[in-house]
Amino acid sequence: MLKKSLLLFIFVFIACSEPPARIESKLHPYLQEDLKFMVAEILNAAGSREDILDSPYYEIKDFRQFEGASAEIYAAYAEVDFFVYKKIKLYQKRKYRYDTHYRKWDRYYKKFFFGSNFSE
């Protein structure tokens, strides 16, 4: 009986954990959706693409994955800068965390910054 319980526990633990590469691969589609939404918001407000970069983009500034007890609730963290505006040196910083229970990325911070944090 003890062996069966132990095997069941190991099976559930393995089934519930997610490989780090898969967690990271889920981030990029989420960031693309955020970028599309930001562009759509600007287009909706302004009505033209005049103020938007030809190719809006994002840069991942920090990415960390957690292990052990620190990964029980959130398994990863990402800090991302989004660049959308053409004429204004304005970028948006967003922070994300990967929720291990729901198995999805969660945005918990977004703020605009003025400055020259541009790659160009």
Backbone as a chain_set.jsonl record, in Angstrom:
{"seq": "MLKKSLLLFIFVFIACSEPPARIESKLHPYLQEDLKFMVAEILNAAGSREDILDSPYYEIKDFRQFEGASAEIYAAYAEVDFFVYKKIKLYQKRKYRYDTHYRKWDRYYKKFFFGSNFSE", "coords": {"N": [[0.818, -1.188, 0.0], [1.943, 1.246, 0.78], [3.905, 1.543, -1.181], [2.316, 1.861, -3.448], [1.044, 4.276, -2.857], [3.248, 5.994, -2.779], [4.161, 5.768, -5.438], [1.927, 6.826, -6.755], [2.007, 9.456, -5.786], [4.462, 10.329, -6.891], [3.863, 10.085, -9.627], [1.766, 11.981, -9.895], [3.153, 14.32, -9.175], [5.084, 14.487, -11.247], [3.384, 14.666, -13.449], [2.161, 17.101, -12.961], [4.164, 19.007, -13.068], [5.907, 21.237, -15.258], [7.948, 21.334, -18.155], [10.842, 23.483, -18.282], [11.51, 24.618, -20.817], [9.099, 24.585, -22.161], [7.578, 26.38, -20.682], [8.925, 28.761, -21.234], [8.495, 28.86, -24.005], [5.807, 29.433, -24.108], [5.687, 32.075, -23.506], [6.343, 33.887, -25.64], [4.131, 33.903, -27.6], [2.201, 35.085, -25.944], [3.338, 37.599, -25.447], [3.342, 38.591, -28.046], [0.583, 38.859, -28.478], [0.006, 40.849, -26.583], [1.473, 42.958, -27.721], [0.139, 43.282, -30.185], [-2.341, 44.099, -29.203], [-1.658, 46.543, -27.983], [-0.905, 48.068, -30.237], [-3.348, 48.046, -31.623], [-4.925, 49.491, -29.818], [-3.762, 52.054, -29.998], [-4.194, 52.615, -32.714], [-6.963, 52.646, -32.717], [-7.474, 54.862, -31.094], [-6.053, 56.967, -32.366], [-6.541, 56.667, -35.088], [-4.864, 56.435, -37.277], [-1.786, 55.096, -38.712], [0.352, 56.689, -38.411], [1.832, 57.476, -36.11], [2.943, 55.129, -35.252], [5.547, 52.735, -35.089], [7.073, 51.188, -37.974], [7.588, 48.514, -37.669], [6.596, 47.469, -34.862], [7.983, 46.353, -31.757], [9.283, 44.141, -29.165], [11.453, 43.755, -26.339], [12.979, 41.367, -24.374], [14.017, 41.976, -21.271], [14.711, 40.806, -18.874], [14.733, 37.507, -17.77], [13.781, 34.848, -15.825], [13.824, 31.617, -14.347], [12.355, 29.673, -11.82], [13.124, 27.293, -9.25], [12.377, 24.437, -7.2], [11.118, 25.1, -3.911], [10.596, 27.806, -4.27], [9.315, 27.865, -6.66], [6.751, 27.003, -6.409], [4.398, 28.52, -6.578], [4.836, 30.554, -8.56], [6.587, 29.924, -11.469], [8.289, 31.206, -13.206], [9.694, 34.364, -14.332], [9.426, 37.386, -16.136], [10.652, 40.364, -17.585], [9.741, 42.864, -19.713], [10.259, 45.151, -22.381], [8.326, 47.224, -24.413], [8.182, 48.61, -27.624], [6.619, 50.944, -29.496], [5.932, 53.447, -30.489], [6.745, 55.892, -32.985], [7.685, 58.603, -33.207], [7.973, 59.473, -30.63], [10.003, 59.15, -27.809], [9.209, 56.841, -26.082], [8.471, 54.123, -24.12], [6.992, 51.024, -23.066], [7.084, 49.26, -20.085], [6.591, 46.007, -19.049], [5.762, 43.479, -16.704], [5.859, 40.018, -16.116], [4.661, 36.89, -14.834], [4.855, 33.379, -14.416], [2.239, 31.381, -13.701], [2.032, 28.522, -11.877], [-0.112, 26.951, -11.118], [-2.313, 27.582, -12.818], [-1.022, 27.304, -15.176], [-0.156, 29.309, -16.992], [0.933, 32.494, -18.335], [1.0, 35.54, -16.527], [0.285, 38.907, -16.487], [1.405, 41.443, -14.421], [2.244, 44.018, -14.05], [2.514, 47.181, -15.546], [3.903, 49.975, -17.118], [4.572, 53.212, -18.426], [7.535, 54.691, -19.784], [9.654, 57.457, -20.339], [12.405, 58.11, -22.433], [15.621, 56.963, -23.637], [15.743, 54.119, -24.156], [15.968, 52.593, -26.333], [16.76, 50.193, -28.867], [17.545, 50.805, -31.348]], "CA": [[0.0, 0.0, 0.0], [2.848, 2.389, 0.848], [4.538, 1.675, -2.498], [1.311, 2.406, -4.368], [0.859, 5.691, -2.506], [4.449, 6.693, -3.216], [4.122, 5.813, -6.903], [0.869, 7.769, -7.128], [2.528, 10.792, -5.497], [5.487, 10.634, -7.906], [3.167, 10.269, -10.905], [1.057, 13.261, -9.846], [4.168, 15.375, -9.171], [5.645, 14.575, -12.592], [2.326, 15.116, -14.356], [1.82, 18.5, -12.679], [5.257, 19.911, -13.369], [6.012, 21.566, -16.672], [9.355, 21.54, -18.508], [11.209, 24.896, -18.411], [11.464, 25.065, -22.213], [7.695, 24.8, -22.522], [7.176, 27.621, -20.021], [9.493, 29.859, -22.011], [7.864, 28.917, -25.322], [4.476, 30.016, -23.956], [5.808, 33.51, -23.283], [6.375, 34.681, -26.868], [2.78, 34.177, -28.125], [1.541, 36.0, -25.014], [3.908, 38.916, -25.707], [2.842, 39.015, -29.363], [-0.799, 39.303, -28.285], [0.071, 42.149, -25.908], [1.95, 43.93, -28.7], [-0.974, 43.528, -31.113], [-3.366, 44.862, -28.486], [-1.154, 47.906, -27.828], [-1.01, 48.721, -31.544], [-4.775, 48.232, -31.894], [-5.382, 50.593, -28.958], [-3.272, 53.313, -30.574], [-4.924, 52.807, -33.963], [-8.343, 52.976, -32.364], [-7.496, 56.217, -30.544], [-5.518, 57.946, -33.311], [-7.153, 56.485, -36.402], [-3.871, 56.259, -38.35], [-0.537, 54.435, -38.331], [1.393, 57.708, -38.492], [2.653, 57.521, -34.895], [3.394, 53.782, -34.892], [6.715, 52.209, -35.815], [6.757, 50.275, -39.074], [7.611, 47.178, -37.068], [6.658, 47.517, -33.401], [8.709, 45.187, -31.244], [9.523, 44.059, -27.729], [12.734, 43.188, -25.921], [12.953, 40.736, -23.063], [15.135, 42.533, -20.518], [15.083, 39.886, -17.795], [13.951, 36.278, -17.767], [14.279, 33.926, -14.794], [12.975, 30.486, -13.988], [12.572, 29.307, -10.433], [13.091, 25.858, -8.969], [12.146, 24.049, -5.818], [10.034, 25.711, -3.146], [10.285, 29.134, -4.804], [8.539, 27.702, -7.896], [5.46, 26.388, -6.121], [3.311, 29.38, -7.061], [5.277, 31.134, -9.833], [7.746, 29.173, -11.939], [9.18, 32.035, -14.018], [9.502, 35.81, -14.302], [9.956, 38.07, -17.315], [10.499, 41.811, -17.661], [9.759, 43.104, -21.155], [10.028, 46.514, -22.843], [7.614, 47.277, -25.687], [8.448, 49.82, -28.384], [5.529, 51.054, -30.463], [5.834, 54.803, -31.036], [7.769, 56.289, -33.934], [8.22, 59.947, -32.99], [8.115, 59.743, -29.204], [10.879, 58.197, -27.108], [8.354, 56.329, -25.023], [8.325, 52.678, -24.175], [6.216, 50.483, -21.961], [7.689, 48.119, -19.394], [5.609, 45.09, -18.476], [6.349, 42.353, -15.977], [5.026, 38.819, -16.196], [5.044, 35.737, -14.014], [4.204, 32.157, -14.875], [1.458, 30.772, -12.627], [2.139, 27.072, -12.027], [-1.428, 26.332, -10.921], [-3.12, 27.764, -14.033], [-0.143, 27.016, -16.307], [-0.193, 30.393, -17.978], [1.601, 33.723, -17.97], [0.146, 36.543, -15.915], [0.896, 40.234, -16.457], [1.045, 42.078, -13.162], [2.797, 45.359, -13.967], [2.774, 47.875, -16.802], [4.146, 51.385, -16.885], [5.266, 53.912, -19.501], [8.757, 55.412, -19.437], [10.278, 58.294, -21.355], [13.849, 57.947, -22.419], [16.263, 56.365, -24.81], [16.009, 52.693, -23.913], [15.747, 51.981, -27.641], [17.867, 49.419, -29.433], [17.891, 51.338, -32.666]], "C": [[0.866, 1.259, 0.0], [3.517, 2.632, -0.5], [3.565, 2.292, -3.5], [1.095, 3.891, -4.108], [2.043, 6.524, -2.979], [4.483, 6.821, -4.735], [3.074, 6.804, -7.399], [1.342, 9.205, -6.904], [3.547, 11.21, -6.55], [4.832, 10.891, -9.258], [2.459, 11.624, -10.952], [2.038, 14.417, -9.89], [4.75, 15.58, -10.567], [4.617, 15.106, -13.571], [2.01, 16.589, -14.171], [2.941, 19.473, -13.004], [5.369, 20.097, -14.88], [7.475, 21.824, -17.008], [9.661, 23.032, -18.705], [11.133, 25.422, -19.852], [10.031, 25.356, -22.657], [7.172, 26.097, -21.9], [7.667, 28.813, -20.821], [8.811, 29.984, -23.376], [6.447, 29.496, -25.268], [4.52, 31.538, -23.817], [5.675, 34.312, -24.579], [4.991, 34.902, -27.495], [2.006, 35.161, -27.238], [2.035, 37.433, -25.245], [3.437, 39.46, -27.051], [1.403, 39.531, -29.262], [-0.841, 40.655, -27.588], [0.493, 43.244, -26.881], [0.843, 44.279, -29.696], [-2.051, 44.384, -30.459], [-2.933, 46.313, -28.304], [-1.278, 48.69, -29.128], [-2.473, 49.001, -31.872], [-5.353, 49.371, -31.066], [-4.99, 51.945, -29.54], [-4.015, 53.618, -31.866], [-6.36, 53.238, -33.701], [-8.451, 54.416, -31.872], [-7.094, 57.26, -31.583], [-6.165, 57.853, -34.69], [-6.176, 56.339, -37.555], [-2.619, 55.604, -37.797], [0.629, 55.416, -38.291], [2.347, 57.699, -37.297], [3.273, 56.181, -34.508], [4.611, 53.393, -35.722], [6.268, 51.279, -36.941], [6.704, 48.836, -38.577], [7.723, 47.313, -35.547], [7.3, 46.231, -32.87], [8.787, 45.225, -29.727], [10.89, 43.449, -27.499], [12.57, 42.6, -24.529], [14.208, 41.193, -22.324], [15.627, 41.594, -19.423], [14.158, 38.679, -17.865], [14.586, 35.323, -16.766], [13.288, 32.794, -14.606], [13.36, 30.057, -12.584], [12.47, 27.795, -10.274], [12.795, 25.632, -7.499], [10.97, 24.764, -5.179], [9.649, 27.078, -3.697], [9.461, 29.059, -6.085], [7.167, 27.091, -7.646], [4.297, 27.208, -6.657], [3.66, 29.951, -8.434], [6.581, 30.467, -10.258], [8.726, 30.015, -12.738], [8.761, 33.499, -13.923], [10.097, 36.387, -15.572], [9.668, 39.556, -17.203], [10.728, 42.19, -19.119], [9.48, 44.576, -21.441], [9.403, 46.457, -24.23], [7.854, 48.638, -26.335], [7.452, 49.9, -29.529], [5.555, 52.399, -31.183], [7.029, 55.168, -31.902], [8.443, 57.597, -33.53], [8.487, 60.27, -31.524], [9.039, 58.697, -28.594], [10.152, 57.719, -25.858], [8.273, 54.816, -25.196], [7.54, 52.22, -22.96], [6.924, 49.259, -21.398], [6.556, 47.297, -18.797], [6.35, 43.948, -17.801], [5.338, 41.215, -15.951], [5.549, 37.769, -15.229], [4.236, 34.537, -14.492], [3.555, 31.457, -13.692], [1.452, 29.254, -12.823], [0.796, 26.379, -11.877], [-2.265, 26.4, -12.2], [-2.342, 27.478, -15.309], [-0.255, 28.063, -17.409], [0.549, 31.602, -17.425], [0.579, 34.74, -17.495], [0.894, 37.872, -15.913], [0.457, 40.921, -15.173], [1.569, 43.503, -13.022], [2.918, 45.921, -15.367], [2.872, 49.365, -16.524], [4.907, 51.97, -18.071], [6.485, 54.64, -18.952], [9.201, 56.251, -20.611], [11.775, 58.055, -21.296], [14.357, 57.269, -23.66], [16.677, 54.931, -24.513], [15.831, 51.907, -25.215], [16.981, 51.246, -28.118], [18.373, 50.025, -30.723], [18.978, 52.36, -32.585]], "O": [[0.56, 2.226, -0.698], [3.682, 3.777, -0.92], [3.948, 3.143, -4.304], [0.975, 4.675, -5.05], [1.87, 7.62, -3.513], [4.806, 7.888, -5.256], [3.314, 7.537, -8.358], [1.102, 10.074, -7.742], [3.495, 12.335, -7.046], [5.216, 11.826, -9.961], [2.552, 12.335, -11.953], [1.785, 15.407, -10.577], [4.894, 16.715, -11.02], [4.948, 15.916, -14.437], [1.628, 17.262, -15.129], [2.682, 20.66, -13.198], [4.979, 19.232, -15.664], [8.178, 22.468, -16.229], [8.829, 23.765, -19.239], [10.729, 26.564, -20.068], [9.793, 26.273, -23.442], [6.406, 26.825, -22.532], [6.921, 29.763, -21.059], [8.577, 31.096, -23.85], [5.944, 29.995, -26.275], [3.503, 32.21, -23.992], [4.963, 35.316, -24.608], [4.703, 36.029, -27.896], [1.238, 35.979, -27.745], [1.239, 38.372, -25.239], [3.164, 40.654, -27.18], [1.053, 40.528, -29.893], [-1.638, 41.518, -27.958], [-0.07, 44.339, -26.865], [0.64, 45.452, -30.01], [-2.605, 45.286, -31.088], [-3.749, 47.222, -28.454], [-1.706, 49.844, -29.122], [-2.8, 50.087, -32.352], [-6.182, 50.136, -31.558], [-5.8, 52.872, -29.57], [-4.423, 54.757, -32.092], [-6.896, 54.101, -34.397], [-9.412, 55.113, -32.196], [-7.718, 58.317, -31.675], [-6.315, 58.864, -35.377], [-6.596, 56.141, -38.695], [-2.408, 55.555, -36.586], [1.779, 55.001, -38.149], [3.55, 57.895, -37.469], [4.04, 56.103, -33.548], [4.685, 53.692, -36.914], [5.207, 50.66, -36.861], [5.871, 48.044, -39.019], [8.826, 47.275, -35.004], [7.169, 45.164, -33.469], [8.408, 46.209, -29.091], [11.419, 42.725, -28.343], [12.077, 43.265, -23.618], [15.325, 40.841, -22.704], [16.811, 41.586, -19.084], [12.944, 38.823, -18.003], [15.778, 35.024, -16.846], [12.075, 32.985, -14.692], [14.532, 30.074, -12.209], [11.816, 27.112, -11.062], [12.947, 26.529, -6.67], [9.95, 25.005, -5.826], [8.487, 27.471, -3.601], [8.959, 30.081, -6.552], [6.49, 26.699, -8.596], [3.314, 26.647, -7.14], [2.867, 29.842, -9.369], [7.555, 30.447, -9.506], [9.87, 29.606, -12.938], [7.653, 33.83, -13.501], [11.145, 35.936, -16.036], [8.585, 39.962, -16.782], [11.772, 41.882, -19.693], [8.592, 45.18, -20.839], [9.88, 45.741, -25.11], [7.745, 49.679, -25.686], [7.435, 49.048, -30.417], [5.231, 52.472, -32.369], [8.168, 54.809, -31.603], [9.672, 57.672, -33.519], [9.165, 61.252, -31.222], [8.878, 57.501, -28.835], [10.447, 58.14, -24.739], [8.033, 54.313, -26.293], [7.436, 52.931, -21.96], [7.31, 48.348, -22.131], [5.673, 47.829, -18.125], [7.409, 43.51, -18.252], [4.136, 41.423, -15.788], [6.723, 37.767, -14.859], [3.088, 34.668, -14.916], [4.246, 30.994, -12.784], [0.928, 28.757, -13.82], [0.589, 25.314, -12.458], [-2.853, 25.402, -12.617], [-2.92, 27.415, -16.394], [-0.425, 27.745, -18.586], [0.767, 31.723, -16.219], [-0.547, 34.799, -17.989], [2.009, 37.958, -15.398], [-0.735, 40.972, -14.872], [1.362, 44.136, -11.986], [3.37, 45.23, -16.28], [2.055, 49.943, -15.807], [5.774, 51.315, -18.65], [6.482, 55.136, -17.825], [9.133, 55.806, -21.757], [12.336, 57.823, -20.225], [13.614, 57.033, -24.613], [17.855, 54.589, -24.615], [15.574, 50.704, -25.193], [18.108, 51.632, -27.81], [19.507, 49.778, -31.134], [19.388, 52.908, -33.608]]}, "num_chains": 1, "name": "protein.A"}
